[in-house]
Amino acid sequence: MDHIQQELAKTDPTVPFRASTTHTHYTWAKTFKCHPELYLTPRTLEEIQKIVTLARRCRRRIVVVGCGHSPSIITCTSQWMVNLDEYSEVLKVDRQKKTMLVQGGIRLRDLNDRANEQGLTMPNLGSINEQSIVGAIATATHGSSVRHGLMSENVRSLRVVLANGQAVRCSAEQNPELFKAALISLGALGIIVEVEYQMTDACNIEWTQTLEPLGKVLQTWNQDLWTQKEFTRVWWMPYMKRAIVWSAEKTEKPERQAESSWYGGSVGFHTYHNLLWLSNYIPQILPWVEWFVFGMQYGFSTGRTTSAVEPLKTGLLMNCLYSQFVNEWALPLSKGPEAITRLSDWINREPNGGGIPFSNKGLYVHCPIEVRVSDTTYRDTPRPYLDNTNDQGPTLYLNATLYRAYLQDPPCKDRYYEAFEWLMRDMGAKPHYAKNWQFTPSTYMQSAFGDRLRQWVKIRNEADPEGMFLGEWHSQALGIAAGKSKFELLEREEERKATRPGTCQLWRGTLSSRPSGMPTAAVSGTGDTIDLPPSDIASRVESPGGASSSGESFDMLHGAEAEKSVLYDGGDDGDLMSEKIAREDRRFHANPQEGWTGTKVFDKM
């Protein structure tokens, strides 16, 4: 800490440095935890720039975190963790263009609340609204509609603080290459501090959900299943061979709650939770659990329908219920019936097992398997370099969810996910970045994305040549510096361990610092590393001269430090300010309504 104090004393004392040394970070699902050296909560752009400059001088990695909803190690660090919850203001509302300019830390729920005050709302959402706007964009978050694509398609412009402390604006017209890289940045490009987002008029949606035979879902797959209404998603029950089809359309009808049931509140919530826990020890009860739990809520016979009218901002949300692993992949919508049929055959031990070369003996899985869609082919905005959707038509998302009852891993996880990922690769699918895929090598990702990944890495390295925003996840998933690292600030995994097998793992990392020499942008060598063309970036790092304004081109910016980051000749000694931020740990994510049996957790999946 002495070195940090020394460097802090050289900076502008009027710009606060809000840091805590005692924070423990958990992923939302409690799958991982870590102890960052510093947990920083800036409130102004100058504070963010100061953090970046000090991190560079003190040789530290930076991880930006919101709600930590991703259950992987992507948000874990032993270095510096930055939370932007206190940098979350609405800066501008353009009612004519229906756009909002907001600071990067604003949560989706707060953005929609502020938008509703102006008669606006976000046009599409995923399953939750706890994420920050930047976190949702950075990980290719999507909803479920063939009339909408990724959430990032509604981004009109961004402002990013790069590793040199400079704040740069980018859009389709200004710094377009940086814009295409930042739309899905995976937290590896810099700190996105401002987002200009396209909204739509606030409205209600009327949704219905019906229990249908799986055969009917597959029969109508290429007819009107996905096109009859604006929003559609399916929850597949693999042992019952049935599915809950949820669909919604905009309406002018007044709000109306879904029909209540005595089972749909705390009774159902705790019943399912305890049965899932019991199945960790007696997994063969899971087919019966599926039949009982979802039969009690949605009926034991097909055809039962429930409906409601809600505001768009809450109607698209669902309950996550419990701590969970999620393994979701994107593939062409046209391949859906084949993928579901093959996975169903393997889970249900049908002859040939769907052609999946892994044993299913004694293996039982959780339900439901989530089925969602999007379409990014009609967009009039730049396609992000790391867009994982089908570029020839609509995209299907298959999400194999496994619940962690009372924070314990289910025994089927590794074998189920190894088989599931093999099937997805066999069908040419690509994984969702914020999920738990773990059996797919980075070489597959390099092959699947090809030149688009190489171009993203090239731009990323120009923006951050020392790897200040790189970590173990980026190395494992994408093959960045998978061999001998040339990034001094890249953080590698040192260890991960759990108090007991199958519980939350403590993650520790360490920097892979090179002893001397300037960092280079090119990554080459053996293993899964990506070979890039030579770059002149190293010669431009820390070049002399004043900082450029954020309106200038990206190519002219990465060589100079930001104006707010220059050394001061004097000044008082800086003290580390300790400030704990209470971490939200909400169990319900879907605008929960209270009933006489408790919170209605099962009214809408």
CSV table of N, CA, C and O in Angstrom, one decimal, residues 164 166 518 537-548 556-562 566:
chain,number,residue,atom,x,y,z
A,164,ASN,N,-5.1,4.8,-20.9
A,164,ASN,CA,-4.2,6.0,-20.6
A,164,ASN,C,-5.0,7.1,-19.9
A,164,ASN,O,-4.4,8.2,-19.6
A,166,GLN,N,-7.7,8.6,-20.9
A,166,GLN,CA,-8.4,9.5,-21.8
A,166,GLN,C,-9.9,9.0,-22.1
A,166,GLN,O,-10.1,7.8,-22.3
A,518,MET,N,8.9,-2.6,-23.0
A,518,MET,CA,7.6,-2.0,-23.2
A,518,MET,C,6.6,-3.1,-23.6
A,518,MET,O,7.0,-4.1,-24.2
A,537,ILE,N,1.9,0.3,-31.8
A,537,ILE,CA,1.3,0.8,-30.6
A,537,ILE,C,2.4,1.1,-29.6
A,537,ILE,O,2.4,2.1,-28.9
A,538,ALA,N,3.3,0.1,-29.4
A,538,ALA,CA,4.3,0.3,-28.3
A,538,ALA,C,5.1,1.6,-28.4
A,538,ALA,O,5.4,2.2,-27.4
A,539,SER,N,5.3,2.0,-29.6
A,539,SER,CA,6.1,3.2,-29.8
A,539,SER,C,5.4,4.4,-29.5
A,539,SER,O,5.9,5.5,-29.3
A,540,ARG,N,4.0,4.3,-29.4
A,540,ARG,CA,3.2,5.5,-29.1
A,540,ARG,C,2.7,5.6,-27.7
A,540,ARG,O,2.1,6.6,-27.3
A,541,VAL,N,3.0,4.5,-26.9
A,541,VAL,CA,2.5,4.6,-25.5
A,541,VAL,C,3.3,5.6,-24.7
A,541,VAL,O,4.5,5.7,-24.8
A,542,GLU,N,2.5,6.4,-23.9
A,542,GLU,CA,3.1,7.4,-23.0
A,542,GLU,C,3.9,8.4,-23.8
A,542,GLU,O,4.9,9.0,-23.3
A,543,SER,N,3.5,8.7,-25.0
A,543,SER,CA,4.2,9.7,-25.8
A,543,SER,C,3.9,11.1,-25.2
A,543,SER,O,2.9,11.3,-24.5
A,544,PRO,N,4.9,12.1,-25.3
A,544,PRO,CA,4.7,13.4,-24.7
A,544,PRO,C,3.6,14.1,-25.4
A,544,PRO,O,3.2,13.8,-26.5
A,545,GLY,N,3.2,15.2,-24.8
A,545,GLY,CA,2.2,16.1,-25.4
A,545,GLY,C,0.9,16.1,-24.5
A,545,GLY,O,0.7,15.3,-23.7
A,546,GLY,N,0.1,17.1,-24.8
A,546,GLY,CA,-1.2,17.3,-24.0
A,546,GLY,C,-2.2,16.3,-24.4
A,546,GLY,O,-2.1,15.7,-25.5
A,547,ALA,N,-3.2,16.1,-23.6
A,547,ALA,CA,-4.3,15.2,-23.9
A,547,ALA,C,-5.2,15.8,-24.9
A,547,ALA,O,-5.5,16.9,-25.0
A,548,SER,N,-5.7,14.9,-25.8
A,548,SER,CA,-6.6,15.3,-26.8
A,548,SER,C,-8.0,15.3,-26.2
A,548,SER,O,-8.4,14.7,-25.3
A,556,MET,N,-5.6,9.0,-32.6
A,556,MET,CA,-4.7,10.0,-32.1
A,556,MET,C,-4.7,10.1,-30.6
A,556,MET,O,-3.9,10.9,-30.0
A,557,LEU,N,-5.4,9.2,-29.9
A,557,LEU,CA,-5.6,9.4,-28.5
A,557,LEU,C,-4.8,8.5,-27.6
A,557,LEU,O,-4.4,8.9,-26.5
A,558,HIS,N,-4.5,7.3,-28.0
A,558,HIS,CA,-4.0,6.3,-27.0
A,558,HIS,C,-2.5,6.6,-26.7
A,558,HIS,O,-2.0,5.9,-25.9
A,559,GLY,N,-1.9,7.6,-27.2
A,559,GLY,CA,-0.5,7.9,-26.9
A,559,GLY,C,-0.3,8.8,-25.7
A,559,GLY,O,0.8,9.0,-25.2
A,560,ALA,N,-1.4,9.5,-25.3
A,560,ALA,CA,-1.2,10.6,-24.3
A,560,ALA,C,-2.0,10.3,-23.1
A,560,ALA,O,-3.0,9.7,-23.1
A,561,GLU,N,-1.5,10.7,-21.9
A,561,GLU,CA,-2.3,10.6,-20.7
A,561,GLU,C,-3.4,11.7,-20.7
A,561,GLU,O,-3.3,12.7,-21.3
A,562,ALA,N,-4.5,11.3,-20.0
A,562,ALA,CA,-5.6,12.3,-19.8
A,562,ALA,C,-5.1,13.5,-19.1
A,562,ALA,O,-4.2,13.5,-18.2
A,566,VAL,N,-2.2,14.2,-15.0
A,566,VAL,CA,-0.8,14.7,-15.0
A,566,VAL,C,-0.3,14.7,-13.5
A,566,VAL,O,-1.0,14.9,-12.6
